[in-house]
């Protein structure tokens, strides 16, 4: 059973709804206003048949118009009151719905910023999008309008029952007897409609994920010519949603006439019995008319109440998904003492941040990935003086990123310590560390917007001159000069309007602009052609000068310049030393060198 199915089968619990109280509190005043206005509307709805009764008994039956003007004024006041109350409560409830949904979306988005990188590596994008967009909207709608329906329905049903019993208790009892039968029918239908509506929402979440993957992977789909496979999978998902939607709609279409049938029976009972009372003189004609109106009107609020309670049960699944995300704990957290001194991501206390020199020490470090079964590092010791360039090499999938993940504190040691400038990096904030790291990925990500904006993310207060200087250092200026709008050129969503190499150069410029003390290049030149790499190689040497750098290496030219090379095999460091030392050892590094870089070396010598 997957997570979605498990959520849908959980029993109803008010404890789940109680988790929404912190988001409800800012709107207590508005909800009090809505509740009061709904009581007014319910009262007006109960008064209208009484006015009808008065008109029939005092004007229609005696065939007189004496006193009709005051009666018309009263009716107008009642109608105006109902109109104004409806306008005000609708506007207020809409503000509650929009505000509640906004606050939930903001809380989810803010919380997502605090989660560790591992969460994003294991959680589908469609899942997160569905939580932030679909689930929050549904919860907000039910909080605002569901409460409105419940308050109006309960008030109206109670007022009508009391009124009917006071006017003519014998007819009132006939209507009251019908209510339990209608409630049972409603419950039977709503449970089945709820089942298919849950299936619709579950499938919709999967469709959102499939749609997102289809768009992001459009280029790959076209190059692999798998459009028909994507179409088939998406067709199956939409077919599931269509089938469940049709079943829910069919049940709904049957349900309404069944309820109408109960209403017709109630009216028939009132007519049969009430007409006899009128003929015998035991009841006035106006009372019979009012009772018929109540018999017709009372079933709609009972129906709405049943539907609202079913929605409350159904929406529990949405709340569980939202609160499940909000309660997701970051794998890496700062201690309260660290936050008090250094601040957090949303309120950094930069004035307390010490300068970072870049001296990194692995002090008896043991590490196992959270989903792993064995240690990747065991009692590992390594001292990296400030300004040292460390290259990490190995075959694809060998675990080259482990050390980098530990240095960047994307993961923390399961044993031992990582020291930054002689202090355990847990004693200072993650933001302090990350603000001092320049990370260039093999597959760079650019944000929607201009080249200028993307480079400026490295340092938001940078001037245009500083942006262009950073671009010149990595030869990105050559790309910028070729574009019609220069720095103002739009990169497209995710940088899709640029080639991978061009995106890489922009991400280089962004990292350079941040002027970090620690540089991480994750095979950052592997997507750049040899000619472009030659242009930026000297620039990289200058950039790394005086900074501690970790290079997950791919090309020989990058490896040879490193002060220290770590060779990774099977997730473990098997050799370390300089390029020359490792070649002389004749071990695994020499084997890699021969297999992967000999041809590149020959090409370099020929050039």
Coordinates of C-alpha atoms in Angstrom, one line a residue:
X1 CA 0.0 0.0 0.0
X2 CA 1.4 3.4 -1.0
X3 CA 1.3 6.5 1.1
X4 CA -1.8 8.0 -0.7
X5 CA -3.8 4.8 -0.1
X6 CA -2.9 4.7 3.5
X7 CA -4.0 8.3 4.1
X8 CA -7.4 7.7 2.4
X9 CA -8.2 4.8 4.6
X10 CA -7.5 6.5 7.9
X11 CA -10.5 6.9 10.2
X12 CA -11.9 10.4 10.9
X13 CA -10.2 12.2 13.7
X14 CA -10.7 15.7 15.1
X15 CA -7.1 15.6 16.2
X16 CA -6.1 15.9 12.6
X17 CA -8.3 19.0 12.2
X18 CA -6.9 20.5 15.4
X19 CA -3.6 20.8 13.6
X20 CA -5.2 23.6 11.5
X21 CA -6.0 25.7 14.6
X22 CA -2.8 27.8 14.3
X23 CA -3.8 28.8 10.8
X24 CA -7.4 29.4 11.9
X25 CA -6.6 31.8 14.7
X26 CA -5.9 34.9 12.6
X27 CA -9.4 34.6 11.1
X28 CA -11.4 34.2 14.4
X29 CA -13.0 37.6 14.1
X30 CA -14.0 37.1 10.5
X31 CA -15.5 33.7 11.3
X32 CA -17.5 35.2 14.2
X33 CA -18.9 37.7 11.7
X34 CA -19.7 35.0 9.2
X35 CA -21.4 32.8 11.9
X36 CA -23.5 35.7 13.1
X37 CA -24.6 36.6 9.6
X38 CA -25.5 33.0 8.9
X39 CA -27.7 32.9 11.9
X40 CA -29.4 36.1 10.6
X41 CA -29.9 34.4 7.2
X42 CA -31.3 31.3 8.7
X43 CA -33.7 33.4 10.8
X44 CA -34.8 35.2 7.7
X45 CA -35.3 31.9 5.8
X46 CA -37.5 30.7 8.7
X47 CA -39.5 34.0 8.8
X48 CA -40.4 34.0 5.1
X49 CA -43.0 31.2 5.3
X50 CA -44.4 32.9 8.5
X51 CA -44.9 36.1 6.4
X52 CA -46.5 33.9 3.7
X53 CA -48.8 32.5 6.4
X54 CA -49.7 36.0 7.6
X55 CA -50.5 37.2 4.1
X56 CA -52.7 34.3 3.3
X57 CA -54.6 34.4 6.5
X58 CA -55.0 38.2 6.7
X59 CA -55.2 39.3 3.1
X60 CA -55.9 36.5 0.6
X61 CA -58.5 34.4 2.5
X62 CA -60.5 37.4 3.8
X63 CA -59.9 39.1 0.4
X64 CA -58.8 42.5 1.9
X65 CA -55.8 44.8 1.5
X66 CA -56.2 46.6 4.8
X67 CA -52.8 46.8 6.5
X68 CA -51.0 45.5 3.4
X69 CA -48.6 48.5 3.3
X70 CA -47.0 47.9 6.7
X71 CA -46.8 44.2 5.8
X72 CA -45.0 45.1 2.5
X73 CA -42.6 47.3 4.5
X74 CA -41.8 44.5 6.9
X75 CA -41.2 42.1 3.9
X76 CA -38.9 44.6 2.3
X77 CA -36.9 45.1 5.5
X78 CA -36.6 41.3 5.8
X79 CA -35.5 40.9 2.2
X80 CA -33.0 43.8 2.4
X81 CA -31.6 42.3 5.6
X82 CA -31.1 39.0 4.0
X83 CA -29.5 40.6 0.9
X84 CA -27.0 42.7 2.9
X85 CA -26.2 39.7 5.2
X86 CA -25.6 37.5 2.2
X87 CA -23.3 40.1 0.5
X88 CA -21.2 40.7 3.7
X89 CA -20.9 37.0 4.7
X90 CA -20.0 36.0 1.1
X91 CA -17.3 38.6 0.9
X92 CA -16.0 37.8 4.4
X93 CA -16.0 34.0 3.8
X94 CA -14.1 34.5 0.5
X95 CA -11.5 36.6 2.3
X96 CA -11.1 33.8 4.8
X97 CA -10.8 31.2 2.1
X98 CA -8.2 33.1 0.2
X99 CA -6.2 34.1 3.3
X100 CA -6.3 30.7 4.8
X101 CA -5.1 29.1 1.6
X102 CA -2.4 31.7 1.2
X103 CA -1.1 31.2 4.7
X104 CA -1.0 27.4 4.2
X105 CA 0.9 27.8 0.9
X106 CA 3.4 30.2 2.5
X107 CA 3.9 27.9 5.5
X108 CA 4.6 25.0 3.2
X109 CA 6.9 26.9 0.9
X110 CA 8.8 28.3 3.9
X111 CA 9.1 24.9 5.4
X112 CA 10.4 23.4 2.1
X113 CA 13.2 25.9 2.2
X114 CA 14.4 24.4 5.5
X115 CA 14.4 20.7 4.4
X116 CA 17.6 19.0 3.7
X117 CA 18.8 18.1 0.2
X118 CA 18.1 14.5 0.8
X119 CA 14.3 15.2 1.0
X120 CA 14.3 16.6 -2.5
X121 CA 16.3 13.6 -3.8
X122 CA 13.7 11.2 -2.6
X123 CA 10.4 13.1 -3.0
X124 CA 8.6 13.4 -6.4
X125 CA 8.1 17.0 -7.5
X126 CA 4.4 16.3 -8.3
X127 CA 3.8 15.2 -4.7
X128 CA 5.1 18.6 -3.4
X129 CA 3.2 20.6 -6.0
X130 CA -0.1 18.8 -5.2
X131 CA 0.4 19.5 -1.5
X132 CA 1.1 23.2 -1.9
X133 CA -1.5 24.0 -4.6
X134 CA -4.4 21.5 -4.6
X135 CA -4.6 20.4 -1.0
X136 CA -4.3 23.9 0.5
X137 CA -7.1 25.2 -1.7
X138 CA -9.4 22.5 -0.7
X139 CA -8.8 23.0 3.0
X140 CA -9.2 26.7 2.7
X141 CA -12.5 26.3 0.8
X142 CA -13.9 23.9 3.4
X143 CA -12.8 26.0 6.4
X144 CA -14.6 29.1 4.9
X145 CA -17.7 27.7 3.1
X146 CA -18.1 24.4 5.0
X147 CA -18.5 26.3 8.3
X148 CA -21.0 28.6 6.6
X149 CA -23.1 25.7 5.4
X150 CA -23.0 23.9 8.7
X151 CA -24.0 27.0 10.7
X152 CA -26.8 27.9 8.3
X153 CA -28.0 24.3 8.0
X154 CA -28.0 23.5 11.7
X155 CA -29.7 26.8 12.6
X156 CA -32.3 26.5 9.9
X157 CA -33.2 22.9 10.8
X158 CA -33.5 23.6 14.5
X159 CA -35.6 26.8 13.9
X160 CA -37.9 25.1 11.4
X161 CA -38.5 22.1 13.7
X162 CA -39.4 24.3 16.6
X163 CA -41.6 26.5 14.4
X164 CA -43.5 23.5 12.9
X165 CA -44.0 21.9 16.3
X166 CA -45.4 25.2 17.7
X167 CA -47.7 25.8 14.7
X168 CA -49.0 22.3 14.3
X169 CA -47.2 19.6 16.1
X170 CA -49.0 16.7 14.4
X171 CA -47.7 17.7 11.0
X172 CA -44.3 18.7 12.4
X173 CA -43.8 15.1 13.6
X174 CA -44.5 13.8 10.2
X175 CA -41.7 15.8 8.8
X176 CA -39.3 14.9 11.6
X177 CA -39.9 11.2 11.1
X178 CA -38.8 11.6 7.5
X179 CA -35.4 13.1 8.5
X180 CA -33.7 9.9 9.8
X181 CA -34.6 8.0 6.7
X182 CA -33.2 10.7 4.5
X183 CA -30.1 10.9 6.7
X184 CA -29.5 7.1 6.2
X185 CA -29.9 7.4 2.4
X186 CA -27.6 10.4 2.4
X187 CA -25.0 8.6 4.4
X188 CA -25.1 5.5 2.1
X189 CA -24.7 7.6 -1.0
X190 CA -22.1 10.0 0.4
X191 CA -19.8 7.1 1.6
X192 CA -19.7 5.8 -1.9
X193 CA -19.4 9.1 -3.6
X194 CA -16.6 9.9 -1.1
X195 CA -14.8 6.7 -2.1
X196 CA -14.6 7.8 -5.7
X197 CA -13.9 11.4 -5.0
X198 CA -10.9 10.2 -2.9
X199 CA -9.8 8.1 -5.9
X200 CA -10.1 11.2 -8.1
X201 CA -7.9 13.3 -5.8
X202 CA -5.3 10.5 -5.5
X203 CA -5.2 10.1 -9.3
X204 CA -5.0 13.9 -9.7
X205 CA -1.8 14.0 -7.6
X206 CA -0.3 11.3 -9.9
X207 CA -1.4 13.2 -13.0
X208 CA 0.2 16.4 -11.6
X209 CA 3.5 14.5 -11.2
X210 CA 3.3 12.9 -14.6
X211 CA 2.5 16.2 -16.3
X212 CA 5.4 17.9 -14.5
X213 CA 7.8 15.1 -15.6
X214 CA 6.5 15.2 -19.1
X215 CA 7.2 18.9 -19.5
X216 CA 10.6 18.8 -17.8
X217 CA 11.6 15.8 -19.8
X218 CA 10.2 16.9 -23.1
X219 CA 13.6 17.1 -24.8
X220 CA 14.6 13.6 -23.6
X221 CA 11.3 12.2 -24.6
X222 CA 11.7 13.5 -28.2
X223 CA 15.3 12.3 -28.5
X224 CA 14.3 8.8 -27.2
X225 CA 11.1 8.9 -29.3
X226 CA 9.0 7.7 -26.4
X227 CA 6.1 10.1 -26.9
X228 CA 3.7 7.2 -27.5
X229 CA 4.8 5.6 -24.2
X230 CA 4.3 8.9 -22.3
X231 CA 0.9 9.3 -24.0
X232 CA -0.2 5.8 -23.0
X233 CA 0.8 6.3 -19.4
X234 CA -0.9 9.7 -19.2
X235 CA -4.0 8.3 -21.0
X236 CA -4.2 5.5 -18.4
X237 CA -4.0 8.0 -15.5
X238 CA -6.6 10.3 -17.0
X239 CA -8.7 7.3 -17.8
X240 CA -8.6 6.3 -14.1
X241 CA -9.6 9.8 -13.1
X242 CA -12.4 9.9 -15.7
X243 CA -13.8 6.5 -14.5
X244 CA -13.8 7.5 -10.9
X245 CA -15.3 11.0 -11.7
X246 CA -18.1 9.4 -13.8
X247 CA -19.0 6.9 -11.0
X248 CA -19.1 9.8 -8.4
X249 CA -21.2 11.9 -10.7
X250 CA -23.6 9.0 -11.5
X251 CA -24.1 8.3 -7.8
X252 CA -24.7 12.1 -7.3
X253 CA -27.2 12.1 -10.1
X254 CA -29.1 9.2 -8.5
X255 CA -28.9 10.7 -5.1
X256 CA -30.6 13.9 -5.9
X257 CA -33.9 12.4 -7.2
X258 CA -34.0 10.0 -4.2
X259 CA -33.8 13.0 -1.9
X260 CA -36.4 14.8 -4.0
X261 CA -38.6 11.7 -3.6
X262 CA -38.5 12.0 0.2
X263 CA -39.4 15.6 -0.2
X264 CA -42.4 14.8 -2.3
X265 CA -43.6 12.2 0.2
X266 CA -43.3 14.8 3.0
X267 CA -45.3 17.3 1.0
X268 CA -47.9 14.6 0.2
X269 CA -48.3 13.7 3.9
X270 CA -48.7 17.4 4.8
X271 CA -51.3 17.9 2.0
X272 CA -53.3 14.8 2.9
X273 CA -53.4 15.4 6.6
X274 CA -53.3 19.2 6.6
X275 CA -56.2 19.6 4.2
X276 CA -58.3 17.6 6.6
X277 CA -57.4 19.9 9.4
X278 CA -58.2 22.9 7.3
X279 CA -61.6 21.6 6.2
X280 CA -62.5 20.7 9.8
X281 CA -61.4 24.2 10.9
X282 CA -58.6 22.8 13.2
X283 CA -56.0 24.7 11.2
X284 CA -55.9 27.8 9.0
X285 CA -55.0 27.7 5.3
X286 CA -52.0 29.9 5.9
X287 CA -50.6 27.5 8.4
X288 CA -50.9 24.7 5.8
X289 CA -49.1 26.8 3.2
X290 CA -46.3 27.5 5.7
X291 CA -46.0 23.9 6.6
X292 CA -45.7 22.9 3.0
X293 CA -42.9 25.5 2.5
X294 CA -41.1 24.1 5.5
X295 CA -41.5 20.5 4.3
X296 CA -40.0 21.4 1.0
X297 CA -37.2 23.6 2.4
X298 CA -36.0 21.5 5.3
X299 CA -34.5 18.8 3.2
X300 CA -32.0 21.0 1.4
X301 CA -30.1 22.0 4.6
X302 CA -30.2 18.3 5.9
X303 CA -28.7 17.4 2.5
X304 CA -26.1 20.1 2.7
X305 CA -25.2 19.1 6.3
X306 CA -24.6 15.5 5.1
X307 CA -22.6 16.6 2.2
X308 CA -20.5 19.0 4.3
X309 CA -19.8 16.3 6.9
X310 CA -18.7 14.0 4.1
X311 CA -16.4 16.7 2.8
X312 CA -15.0 17.1 6.2
X313 CA -14.1 13.4 6.3
X314 CA -12.7 13.6 2.7
X315 CA -10.7 16.7 3.4
X316 CA -9.0 15.0 6.3
X317 CA -6.8 13.3 3.7
X318 CA -5.7 16.7 2.4
X319 CA -4.9 17.9 5.9
X320 CA -2.9 14.8 6.6
X321 CA -0.9 15.4 3.5
X322 CA -0.3 19.0 4.3
X323 CA 0.6 18.5 7.9
X324 CA 2.7 15.5 7.0
X325 CA 4.8 17.8 4.9
X326 CA 4.8 20.6 7.5
X327 CA 5.9 18.0 10.1
X328 CA 8.7 16.6 7.9
X329 CA 11.8 17.2 10.0
X330 CA 15.0 18.4 8.2
X331 CA 17.7 15.9 8.4
X332 CA 20.3 18.6 9.3
X333 CA 19.3 21.2 11.9
X334 CA 21.0 23.8 13.9
X335 CA 20.8 23.7 17.7
X336 CA 18.8 26.4 19.5
X337 CA 22.0 27.9 20.8
X338 CA 23.5 28.2 17.3
X339 CA 20.2 29.8 16.0
X340 CA 20.2 32.2 18.9
X341 CA 23.7 33.4 18.0
X342 CA 23.8 33.1 14.2
X343 CA 20.2 33.2 13.2
X344 CA 18.4 31.0 10.7
X345 CA 17.7 31.1 7.0
X346 CA 14.9 33.6 7.4
X347 CA 16.5 35.8 10.1
X348 CA 20.3 35.6 9.8
X349 CA 22.4 37.5 12.3
X350 CA 25.3 38.2 10.0
X351 CA 26.9 40.5 12.4
X352 CA 27.8 37.5 14.5
X353 CA 29.3 35.5 11.6
X354 CA 33.0 34.9 11.9
X355 CA 35.2 35.1 8.8
X356 CA 35.8 31.7 7.2
X357 CA 39.4 30.8 6.2
X358 CA 38.7 27.4 4.7
X359 CA 40.8 25.0 6.9
X360 CA 38.8 21.8 6.8
X361 CA 39.6 18.7 9.0
X362 CA 37.9 15.3 9.0
X363 CA 38.5 14.2 12.5
X364 CA 38.0 10.4 12.8
X365 CA 34.9 10.6 10.6
X366 CA 32.6 7.6 10.2
X367 CA 29.6 8.0 7.8
X368 CA 26.7 6.0 6.6
X369 CA 23.9 7.3 4.4
X370 CA 20.5 7.3 6.1
X371 CA 19.2 4.6 3.7
X372 CA 22.5 2.7 3.7
X373 CA 23.5 -0.6 5.4
X374 CA 27.2 -0.1 5.7
X375 CA 29.7 2.7 6.5
X376 CA 31.0 4.7 3.5
X377 CA 33.8 6.2 5.6
X378 CA 35.3 4.6 8.8
X379 CA 37.5 6.6 11.1
X380 CA 38.5 8.7 8.2
X381 CA 41.1 11.4 8.9
X382 CA 42.1 14.2 6.5
X383 CA 43.5 17.7 7.0
X384 CA 42.9 20.2 4.2
X385 CA 44.7 23.5 4.9
X386 CA 43.1 26.7 3.7
X387 CA 43.7 27.3 0.0
X388 CA 44.2 23.6 -0.8
X389 CA 42.7 22.1 -4.0
X390 CA 41.4 18.6 -3.5
X391 CA 40.4 16.5 -6.5
X392 CA 38.1 13.5 -6.0
X393 CA 38.2 10.9 -8.8
X394 CA 36.6 7.5 -9.5
X395 CA 34.3 5.7 -11.8
X396 CA 30.7 6.8 -12.2
X397 CA 28.7 5.8 -9.1
X398 CA 31.8 5.2 -7.0
X399 CA 30.7 7.7 -4.3
X400 CA 32.8 10.8 -5.2
X401 CA 30.2 13.1 -3.8
X402 CA 30.3 11.8 -0.3
X403 CA 33.1 14.0 1.0
X404 CA 31.6 17.0 -0.7
X405 CA 28.2 16.3 0.8
X406 CA 29.9 16.2 4.2
X407 CA 31.9 19.4 3.7
X408 CA 28.8 21.2 2.6
X409 CA 26.9 19.8 5.5
X410 CA 24.2 18.3 3.3
X411 CA 24.8 15.3 5.5
X412 CA 26.6 15.0 8.8
X413 CA 29.0 12.4 10.1
X414 CA 27.5 9.5 12.0
X415 CA 30.7 9.5 14.0
X416 CA 33.6 11.9 14.5
X417 CA 33.6 15.6 13.5
X418 CA 34.1 17.8 10.6
X419 CA 36.0 20.9 11.6
X420 CA 36.0 24.3 9.8
X421 CA 38.9 26.5 10.9
X422 CA 39.4 24.3 14.0
X423 CA 35.7 24.3 15.2
X424 CA 33.1 21.6 14.7
X425 CA 30.9 23.0 12.0
X426 CA 27.8 22.1 14.0
X427 CA 28.7 24.9 16.4
X428 CA 27.9 27.4 13.6
X429 CA 24.9 27.8 11.4
X430 CA 24.3 26.1 8.1
X431 CA 23.6 29.4 6.4
X432 CA 27.0 30.7 7.6
X433 CA 28.7 27.7 6.0
X434 CA 26.6 27.7 2.8
X435 CA 27.1 31.5 2.3
X436 CA 30.8 30.7 2.1
X437 CA 30.5 27.9 -0.5
X438 CA 30.5 28.3 -4.2
X439 CA 28.9 25.2 -5.8
X440 CA 29.0 24.6 -9.5
X441 CA 27.1 21.5 -10.6
X442 CA 27.6 19.2 -13.6
X443 CA 24.0 20.0 -14.6
X444 CA 23.5 23.6 -13.6
X445 CA 20.2 25.1 -12.8
X446 CA 19.2 28.6 -13.9
X447 CA 16.2 30.4 -12.6
X448 CA 13.6 32.0 -14.9
X449 CA 14.6 35.5 -15.7
X450 CA 17.6 37.3 -17.3
X451 CA 21.2 36.4 -17.3
X452 CA 21.9 39.5 -15.2
X453 CA 19.4 38.3 -12.5
X454 CA 20.9 34.7 -12.5
X455 CA 24.5 35.9 -12.1
X456 CA 23.3 38.4 -9.4
X457 CA 22.0 35.6 -7.3
X458 CA 25.6 35.1 -6.3
X459 CA 25.5 38.5 -4.5
X460 CA 22.3 40.5 -4.6
X461 CA 24.0 43.8 -4.1
X462 CA 26.5 43.4 -6.9
X463 CA 26.7 46.2 -9.5
X464 CA 26.5 45.6 -13.3
X465 CA 30.2 46.2 -13.5
X466 CA 30.9 43.5 -10.9
X467 CA 28.5 41.1 -12.8
X468 CA 30.3 41.6 -16.1
X469 CA 33.7 41.2 -14.4
X470 CA 32.6 37.9 -13.0
X471 CA 31.4 36.9 -16.4
X472 CA 34.8 37.9 -18.0
X473 CA 36.7 35.8 -15.4
X474 CA 35.0 32.6 -16.7
X475 CA 34.7 33.8 -20.4
X476 CA 30.8 34.0 -20.0
X477 CA 31.1 37.5 -21.5
X478 CA 31.7 35.9 -24.9
X479 CA 28.2 34.3 -24.7
X480 CA 26.6 37.4 -23.4
X481 CA 28.0 39.6 -26.2
X482 CA 26.4 37.3 -28.8
X483 CA 22.9 37.5 -27.4
X484 CA 20.6 40.3 -28.7
X485 CA 19.8 41.7 -25.3
X486 CA 23.1 40.9 -23.6
X487 CA 22.7 40.7 -19.8
X488 CA 19.0 41.2 -20.2
X489 CA 18.5 38.1 -22.3
X490 CA 15.9 35.8 -20.9
X491 CA 17.4 32.3 -20.1
X492 CA 14.0 30.6 -20.2
X493 CA 12.6 28.2 -17.7
X494 CA 15.5 26.3 -16.1
X495 CA 17.8 28.0 -18.6
X496 CA 16.4 26.0 -21.5
X497 CA 17.2 28.8 -24.0
X498 CA 20.9 28.2 -23.4
X499 CA 23.0 25.2 -24.2
X500 CA 24.3 23.1 -21.3
X501 CA 27.8 24.6 -21.7
X502 CA 26.4 28.2 -21.7
X503 CA 24.4 27.5 -18.6
X504 CA 27.5 26.1 -17.0
X505 CA 29.5 29.3 -17.7
X506 CA 26.6 31.4 -16.2
X507 CA 26.6 29.3 -13.1
X508 CA 30.4 29.7 -12.9
X509 CA 30.0 33.5 -13.1
X510 CA 27.3 33.3 -10.4
X511 CA 29.6 31.3 -8.1
X512 CA 32.6 33.7 -8.7
X513 CA 30.5 36.7 -7.9
X514 CA 29.7 35.3 -4.5
X515 CA 33.4 35.3 -3.7
X516 CA 33.2 32.2 -1.5
X517 CA 36.1 30.8 0.6
X518 CA 35.2 27.2 -0.4
X519 CA 34.7 26.2 -4.0
X520 CA 33.0 22.9 -5.1
X521 CA 33.2 22.0 -8.7
X522 CA 31.1 18.9 -9.3
X523 CA 32.4 17.7 -12.7
X524 CA 31.7 21.3 -13.6
X525 CA 33.7 21.3 -16.9
X526 CA 32.4 18.0 -18.2
X527 CA 29.6 19.7 -20.2
X528 CA 31.9 22.3 -21.7
X529 CA 33.6 21.6 -25.0
X530 CA 37.4 21.4 -25.1
X531 CA 37.9 24.8 -26.6
X532 CA 35.7 26.5 -24.0
X533 CA 37.4 24.6 -21.2
X534 CA 40.7 25.9 -22.4
X535 CA 39.4 29.5 -22.2
X536 CA 38.3 29.1 -18.6
X537 CA 41.0 26.8 -17.3
X538 CA 43.4 29.6 -16.4
X539 CA 40.5 31.6 -15.0
X540 CA 39.6 28.6 -12.7
X541 CA 43.2 28.5 -11.5
X542 CA 43.1 32.1 -10.6
X543 CA 39.7 31.8 -9.0
X544 CA 40.8 28.8 -6.8
X545 CA 43.9 30.6 -5.8
X546 CA 43.8 31.1 -2.0
X547 CA 40.5 29.2 -1.7
X548 CA 39.8 25.7 -0.4
X549 CA 38.5 23.8 -3.3
X550 CA 37.0 20.3 -3.9
X551 CA 36.9 19.2 -7.5
X552 CA 34.9 16.1 -8.4
X553 CA 37.1 15.6 -11.4
X554 CA 36.5 14.4 -14.9
X555 CA 39.3 15.7 -17.0
X556 CA 43.0 15.3 -16.6
X557 CA 43.7 19.0 -16.8
X558 CA 41.6 19.6 -13.7
X559 CA 43.1 16.7 -11.8
X560 CA 46.8 17.6 -12.5
X561 CA 46.5 21.0 -10.8
X562 CA 45.2 19.6 -7.5
X563 CA 47.3 19.6 -4.4
X564 CA 45.7 16.4 -3.3
X565 CA 43.9 13.6 -5.1
X566 CA 41.5 11.3 -3.4
X567 CA 40.6 8.1 -5.3
X568 CA 37.2 6.6 -4.6
X569 CA 36.2 3.0 -5.3
X570 CA 33.1 1.2 -4.1
X571 CA 32.1 4.2 -2.0
X572 CA 35.4 4.2 -0.1
X573 CA 38.7 6.2 -0.4
X574 CA 41.3 3.7 -1.6
X575 CA 44.2 6.0 -2.5
X576 CA 45.3 9.6 -1.9
X577 CA 48.2 11.7 -2.9
X578 CA 49.4 14.0 -5.7
X579 CA 49.1 13.2 -9.4
X580 CA 52.7 12.2 -9.6
X581 CA 52.7 10.2 -6.4
X582 CA 49.6 8.2 -7.4
X583 CA 51.0 7.4 -10.9
X584 CA 54.2 6.2 -9.3
X585 CA 52.3 3.8 -7.0
X586 CA 50.9 2.1 -10.0
X587 CA 47.6 1.4 -8.3
X588 CA 43.9 2.0 -9.1
X589 CA 44.5 5.6 -9.9
X590 CA 47.0 4.7 -12.6
X591 CA 44.5 2.3 -14.0
X592 CA 41.8 5.0 -14.1
X593 CA 44.3 7.4 -15.6
X594 CA 45.2 4.9 -18.4
X595 CA 41.6 4.0 -19.2
X596 CA 40.0 7.5 -19.0
X597 CA 42.7 10.1 -19.6
X598 CA 45.4 8.6 -21.9
X599 CA 43.6 9.5 -25.1
X600 CA 42.9 13.0 -23.8
X601 CA 46.6 13.4 -22.9
X602 CA 47.6 12.4 -26.4
X603 CA 45.2 14.9 -27.9
X604 CA 46.6 17.6 -25.7
X605 CA 50.2 16.7 -26.7
X606 CA 49.3 16.8 -30.4
X607 CA 47.7 20.2 -29.9

